[in-house]
Each structure stands twice: as C-alpha cells, then as structure tokens.
GROMACS .gro file of C-alpha atoms in nm:
model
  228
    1UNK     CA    1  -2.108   4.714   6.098
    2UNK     CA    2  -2.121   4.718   6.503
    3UNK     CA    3  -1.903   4.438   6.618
    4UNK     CA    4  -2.126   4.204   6.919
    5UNK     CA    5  -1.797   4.053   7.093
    6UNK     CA    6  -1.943   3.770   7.341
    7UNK     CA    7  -1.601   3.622   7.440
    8UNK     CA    8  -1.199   3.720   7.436
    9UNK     CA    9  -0.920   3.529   7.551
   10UNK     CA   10  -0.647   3.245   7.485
   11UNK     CA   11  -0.625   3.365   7.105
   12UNK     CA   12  -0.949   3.332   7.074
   13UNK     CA   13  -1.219   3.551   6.959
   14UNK     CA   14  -1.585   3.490   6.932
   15UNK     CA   15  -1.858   3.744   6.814
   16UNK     CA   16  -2.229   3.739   6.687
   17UNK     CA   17  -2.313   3.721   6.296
   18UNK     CA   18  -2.628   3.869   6.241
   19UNK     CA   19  -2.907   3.645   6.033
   20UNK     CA   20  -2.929   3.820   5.691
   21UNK     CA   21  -2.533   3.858   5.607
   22UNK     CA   22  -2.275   3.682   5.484
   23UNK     CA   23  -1.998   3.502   5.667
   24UNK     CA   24  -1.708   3.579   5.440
   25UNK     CA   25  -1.604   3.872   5.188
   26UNK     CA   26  -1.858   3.852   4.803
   27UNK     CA   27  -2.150   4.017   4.684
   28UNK     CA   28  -2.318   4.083   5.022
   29UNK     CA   29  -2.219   4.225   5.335
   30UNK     CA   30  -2.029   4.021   5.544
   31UNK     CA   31  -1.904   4.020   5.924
   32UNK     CA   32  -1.537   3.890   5.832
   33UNK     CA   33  -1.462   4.214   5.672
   34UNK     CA   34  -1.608   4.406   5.942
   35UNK     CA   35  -1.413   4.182   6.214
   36UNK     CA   36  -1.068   4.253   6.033
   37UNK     CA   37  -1.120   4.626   6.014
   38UNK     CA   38  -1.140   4.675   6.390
   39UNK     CA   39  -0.893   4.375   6.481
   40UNK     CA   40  -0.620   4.430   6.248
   41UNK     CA   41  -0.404   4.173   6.428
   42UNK     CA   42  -0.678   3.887   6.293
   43UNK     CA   43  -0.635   4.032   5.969
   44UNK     CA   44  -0.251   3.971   5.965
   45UNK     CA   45  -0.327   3.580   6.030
   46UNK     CA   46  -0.267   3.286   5.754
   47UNK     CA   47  -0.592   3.145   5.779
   48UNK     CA   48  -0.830   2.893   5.533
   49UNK     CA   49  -0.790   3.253   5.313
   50UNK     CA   50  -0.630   3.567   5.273
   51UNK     CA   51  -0.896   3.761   5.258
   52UNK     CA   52  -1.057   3.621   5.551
   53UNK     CA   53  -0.775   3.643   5.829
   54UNK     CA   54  -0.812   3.409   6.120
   55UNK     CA   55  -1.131   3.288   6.044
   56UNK     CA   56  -1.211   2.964   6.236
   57UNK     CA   57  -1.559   2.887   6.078
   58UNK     CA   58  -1.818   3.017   5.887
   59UNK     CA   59  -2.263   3.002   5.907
   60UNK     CA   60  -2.458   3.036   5.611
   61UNK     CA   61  -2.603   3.378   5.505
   62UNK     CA   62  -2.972   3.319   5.727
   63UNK     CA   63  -2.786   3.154   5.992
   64UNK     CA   64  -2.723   3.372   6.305
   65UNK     CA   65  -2.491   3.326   6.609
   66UNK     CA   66  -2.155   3.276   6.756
   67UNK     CA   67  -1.841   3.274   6.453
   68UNK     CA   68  -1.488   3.225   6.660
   69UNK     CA   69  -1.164   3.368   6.488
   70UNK     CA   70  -0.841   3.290   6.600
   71UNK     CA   71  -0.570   3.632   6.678
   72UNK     CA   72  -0.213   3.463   6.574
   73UNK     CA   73  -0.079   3.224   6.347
   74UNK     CA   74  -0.023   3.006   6.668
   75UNK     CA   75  -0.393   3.012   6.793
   76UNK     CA   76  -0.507   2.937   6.420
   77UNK     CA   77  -0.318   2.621   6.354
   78UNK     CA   78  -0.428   2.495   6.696
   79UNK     CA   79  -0.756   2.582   6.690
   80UNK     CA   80  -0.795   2.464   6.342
   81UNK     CA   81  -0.757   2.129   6.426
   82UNK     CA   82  -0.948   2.114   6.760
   83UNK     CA   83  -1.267   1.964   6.808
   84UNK     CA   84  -1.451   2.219   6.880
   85UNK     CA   85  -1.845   2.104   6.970
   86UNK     CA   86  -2.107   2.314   6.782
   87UNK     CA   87  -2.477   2.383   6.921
   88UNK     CA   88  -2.771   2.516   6.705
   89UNK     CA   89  -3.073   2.590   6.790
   90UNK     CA   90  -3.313   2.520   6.517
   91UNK     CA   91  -3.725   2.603   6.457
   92UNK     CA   92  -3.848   2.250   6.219
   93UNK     CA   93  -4.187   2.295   6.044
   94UNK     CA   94  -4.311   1.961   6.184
   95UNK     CA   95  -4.306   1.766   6.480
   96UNK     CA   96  -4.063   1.413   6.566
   97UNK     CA   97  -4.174   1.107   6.680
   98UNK     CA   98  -3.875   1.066   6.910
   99UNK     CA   99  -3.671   1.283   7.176
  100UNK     CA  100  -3.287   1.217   6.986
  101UNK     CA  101  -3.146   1.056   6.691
  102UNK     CA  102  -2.835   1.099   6.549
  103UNK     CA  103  -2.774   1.120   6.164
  104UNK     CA  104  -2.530   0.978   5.990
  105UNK     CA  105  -2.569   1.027   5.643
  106UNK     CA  106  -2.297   1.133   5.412
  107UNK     CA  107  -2.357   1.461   5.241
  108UNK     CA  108  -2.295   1.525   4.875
  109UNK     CA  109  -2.293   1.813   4.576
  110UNK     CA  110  -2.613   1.841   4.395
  111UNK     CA  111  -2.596   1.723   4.025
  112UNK     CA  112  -2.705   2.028   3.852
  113UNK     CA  113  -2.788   2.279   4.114
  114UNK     CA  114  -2.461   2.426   4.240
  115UNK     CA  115  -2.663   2.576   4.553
  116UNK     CA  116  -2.770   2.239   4.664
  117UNK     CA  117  -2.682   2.003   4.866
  118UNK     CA  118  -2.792   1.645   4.876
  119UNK     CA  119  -2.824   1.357   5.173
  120UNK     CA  120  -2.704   1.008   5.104
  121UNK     CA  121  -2.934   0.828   5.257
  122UNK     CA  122  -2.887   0.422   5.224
  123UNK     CA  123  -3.223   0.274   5.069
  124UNK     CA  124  -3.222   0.605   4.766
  125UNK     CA  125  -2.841   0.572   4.753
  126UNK     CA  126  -2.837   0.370   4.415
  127UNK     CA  127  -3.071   0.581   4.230
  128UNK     CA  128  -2.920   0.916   4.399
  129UNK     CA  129  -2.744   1.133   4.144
  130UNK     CA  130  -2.482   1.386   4.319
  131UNK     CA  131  -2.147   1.532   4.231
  132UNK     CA  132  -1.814   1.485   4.335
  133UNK     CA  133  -1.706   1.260   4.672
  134UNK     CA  134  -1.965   1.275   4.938
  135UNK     CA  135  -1.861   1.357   5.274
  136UNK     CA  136  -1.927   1.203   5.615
  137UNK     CA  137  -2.153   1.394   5.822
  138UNK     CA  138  -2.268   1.328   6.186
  139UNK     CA  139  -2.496   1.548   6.367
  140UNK     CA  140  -2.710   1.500   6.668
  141UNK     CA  141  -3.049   1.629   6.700
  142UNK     CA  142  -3.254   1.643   7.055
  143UNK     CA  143  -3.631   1.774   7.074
  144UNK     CA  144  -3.649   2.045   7.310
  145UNK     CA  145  -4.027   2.151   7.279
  146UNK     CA  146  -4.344   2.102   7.017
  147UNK     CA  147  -4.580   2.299   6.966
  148UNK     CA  148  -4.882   2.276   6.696
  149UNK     CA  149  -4.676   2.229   6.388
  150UNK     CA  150  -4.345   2.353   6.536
  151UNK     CA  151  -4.073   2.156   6.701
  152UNK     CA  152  -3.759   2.336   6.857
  153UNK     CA  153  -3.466   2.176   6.792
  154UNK     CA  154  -3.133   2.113   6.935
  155UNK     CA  155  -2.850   2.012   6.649
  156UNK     CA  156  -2.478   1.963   6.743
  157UNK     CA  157  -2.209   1.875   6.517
  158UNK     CA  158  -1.819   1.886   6.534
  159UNK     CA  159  -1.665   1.982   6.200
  160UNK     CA  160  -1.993   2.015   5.991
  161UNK     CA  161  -2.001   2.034   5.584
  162UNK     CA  162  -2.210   2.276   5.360
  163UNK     CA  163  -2.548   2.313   5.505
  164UNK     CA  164  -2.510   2.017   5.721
  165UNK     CA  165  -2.786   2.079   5.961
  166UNK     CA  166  -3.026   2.161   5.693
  167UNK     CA  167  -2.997   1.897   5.481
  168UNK     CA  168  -3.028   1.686   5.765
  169UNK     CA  169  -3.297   1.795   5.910
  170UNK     CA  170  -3.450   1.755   5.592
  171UNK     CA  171  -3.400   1.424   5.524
  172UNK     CA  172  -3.581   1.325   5.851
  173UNK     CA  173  -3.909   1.514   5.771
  174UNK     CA  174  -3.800   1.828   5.988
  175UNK     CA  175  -3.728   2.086   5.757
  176UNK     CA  176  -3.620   2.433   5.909
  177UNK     CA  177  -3.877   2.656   5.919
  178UNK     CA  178  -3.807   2.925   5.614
  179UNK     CA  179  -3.590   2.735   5.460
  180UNK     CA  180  -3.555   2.826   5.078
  181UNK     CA  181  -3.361   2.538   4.953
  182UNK     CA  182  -3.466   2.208   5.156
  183UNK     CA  183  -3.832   2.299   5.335
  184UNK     CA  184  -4.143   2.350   5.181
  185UNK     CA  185  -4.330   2.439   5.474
  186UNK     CA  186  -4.600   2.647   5.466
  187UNK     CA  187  -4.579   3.017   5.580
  188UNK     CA  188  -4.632   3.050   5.953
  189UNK     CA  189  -4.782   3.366   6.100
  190UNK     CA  190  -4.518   3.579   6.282
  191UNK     CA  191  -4.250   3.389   6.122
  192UNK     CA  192  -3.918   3.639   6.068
  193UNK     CA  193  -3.806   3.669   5.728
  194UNK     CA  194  -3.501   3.419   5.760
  195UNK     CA  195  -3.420   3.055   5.824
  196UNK     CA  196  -3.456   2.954   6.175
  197UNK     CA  197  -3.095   2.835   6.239
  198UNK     CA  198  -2.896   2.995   6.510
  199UNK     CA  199  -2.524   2.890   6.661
  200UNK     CA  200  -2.593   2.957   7.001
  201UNK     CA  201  -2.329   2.738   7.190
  202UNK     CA  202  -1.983   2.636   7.149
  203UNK     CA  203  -1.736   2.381   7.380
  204UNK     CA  204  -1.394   2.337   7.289
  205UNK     CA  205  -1.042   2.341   7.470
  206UNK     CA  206  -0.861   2.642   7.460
  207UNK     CA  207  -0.480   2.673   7.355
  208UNK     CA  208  -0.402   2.739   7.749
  209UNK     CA  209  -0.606   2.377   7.846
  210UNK     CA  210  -0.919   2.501   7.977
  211UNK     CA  211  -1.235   2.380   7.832
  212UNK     CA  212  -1.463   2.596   7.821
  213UNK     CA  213  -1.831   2.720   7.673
  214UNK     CA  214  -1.948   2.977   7.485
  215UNK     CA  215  -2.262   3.079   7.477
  216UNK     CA  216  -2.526   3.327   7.329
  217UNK     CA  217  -2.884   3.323   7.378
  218UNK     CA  218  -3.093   3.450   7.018
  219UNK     CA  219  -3.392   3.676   7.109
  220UNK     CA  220  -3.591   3.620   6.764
  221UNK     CA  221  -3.616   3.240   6.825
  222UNK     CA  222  -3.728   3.328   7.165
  223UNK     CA  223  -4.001   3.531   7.018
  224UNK     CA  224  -4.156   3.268   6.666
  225UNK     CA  225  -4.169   3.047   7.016
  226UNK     CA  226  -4.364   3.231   7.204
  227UNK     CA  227  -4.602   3.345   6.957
  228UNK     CA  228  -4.710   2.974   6.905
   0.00000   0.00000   0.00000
C-alpha cells in the first residue's frame, strides 16, 4: 500500500488513511501494517499495542484522513497524553437549525449489538439500555454550508471514543450521509460508496514546543459538494 506522508518532524509522523481500510492489523487491509513495513523504527515503539507500533490514534474503516504515529518510545508517551485537537469534516443527510452546538452526551456500548454504539442523552436516559460504563464525550459541531438536503459539517473533538462523531451527529438529527449503523438517509445521487467522515485537520504541541497544524484537504468531499 503507497504510503501519503503529509507531515514529518519532532517524532512525529502523520500520513493519509484511505476511506475503505482499516486503521489497525484484522481481517481487512489496514494502513498500520503498511506504515510499519516502510518505517521500521515506528514498528520498534511500545505503543497502545504490539502489533500496532507507535500508533497515536486510529479512524474507523469509512473514515478517511490524517492518522499521526509517534517514531520513539519518547515521542509516544508524550504525545499520548497531549491534547491534541481533532477536525472532521463531515457530509449530514439533513440540514441544522443553528450555526454551532456543542454535544455533550456521554457515549455508551450497545446492549446486544456489539457494533453499536449508543448516545446518552438526558430525557431517554432512564429507559436507555447500554452496556458497560458510559464515557464522556464532547464534540463541537459548526455548519459550514447547506445545500437541498445536505449540510457540511465541521466536528472537532480532543480525545474522542468509538464512533464519537457519528453517534453524535446522530442524536441531533444529522446523520452522516452513508452511514450504515446510525443514518437512514436516503440514497443521494453521486454519493461515493463510503461514509462521509474525513480527519482533515489536526493542532497539537509538538515534543520541541511548537504548536502547530496539520492539515489535508479530501478531494471526494469536495466533489458529493459540488454535485449538489
């Protein structure tokens, strides 16, 4: 798999994930695996696991954009615990009433469905059956531009949880468009074949001080956009 490096420095590596793979090593093909082969020095890293070297964070399967991985042991314990700002641009199969809101609502296991997750939000909290403990979630969503039935989104979030944005999004009547597990929209022409959910900035303080932004602008958004 062709490597798309976007940014190198401080420790610090960031490249593009293509939509349609998987983050991490498993059944499909994944960029991690790919990343380690031609950087052997991430590979050597104790990261979250062996198998994934210095591997700083991971996007869902449909999800496209930026992944960072850190190079040493040093850069990995420091940039595990920074807070490093996340930006997604997302396509929702409806349109707000508003320009921002941020969400707040904790995020939880489904109760039977091991691929879902489920939004605690407070007036269906009492009858809402989930596993485990939920976890806080916090993520910020701006309108950027509506069109017809489309609204492009902005979401940023800090250290997100399992299909964070999503499930968000969701629970506010802006489902992503092509989402499998929490939208229902219906099929748009010229729509690609994946969920509309792209990482396309991050902020963050390197190990050396600077802060800094990385960014990476996704062409097939550009393009369901345009065509609407």
């Amino acid at each position: 798999m062709e490597i798309n490096e976007i940014f190198r420095s401080d420790g610090l590596l960031a490249v593009i994930k293509p939509q349609g793979i998987a983050s991490v090593p498993g059944k499909l093909p994944d960029i991690c695996s790919s990343v380690l082969e031609k950087y052997p020095n991430i590979a050597e890293v104790n990261g979250f696991n062996k198998s994934e070297g210095g591997l700083l964070n991971r996007l869902d399967n449909e999800t496209g954009g930026i992944i960072l991985f850190a190079e040493t042991n040093e850069a990995f314990a420091y940039y595990k615990e920074s807070a490093i700002h996340k930006y997604y641009y997302a396509v929702a199969g409806n349109k707000p009433n508003w320009m921002k809101q941020d969400i707040h609502f904790p995020i939880a296991h489904h109760c039977s469905d091991k691929s879902r997750m489920v939004a605690i939000i407070p007036d269906k909290a009492k009858t809402l059956r989930y596993r485990g403990k939920p976890q806080s979630a916090h993520t910020h969503l701006r309108l950027i531009k509506a069109c017809d039935t489309l609204s492009l989104m902005e979401a940023e979030i800090t250290k997100g949880c399992r299909h964070q944005i999503r499930v968000h999004m969701a629970a506010v009547n802006l489902p992503i468009l092509g989402d499998k597990l929490y939208g229902k929209t219906a099929k748009i022409k010229n729509a690609a074949a994946y969920h509309q959910l792209f990482c396309y900035k991050v902020m963050l303080k390197t190990i050396s001080g600077k802060n800094i932004e990385i960014e990476y602008s996704p062409g097939e958004l550009k393009e369901i956009i345009q065509s609407h």
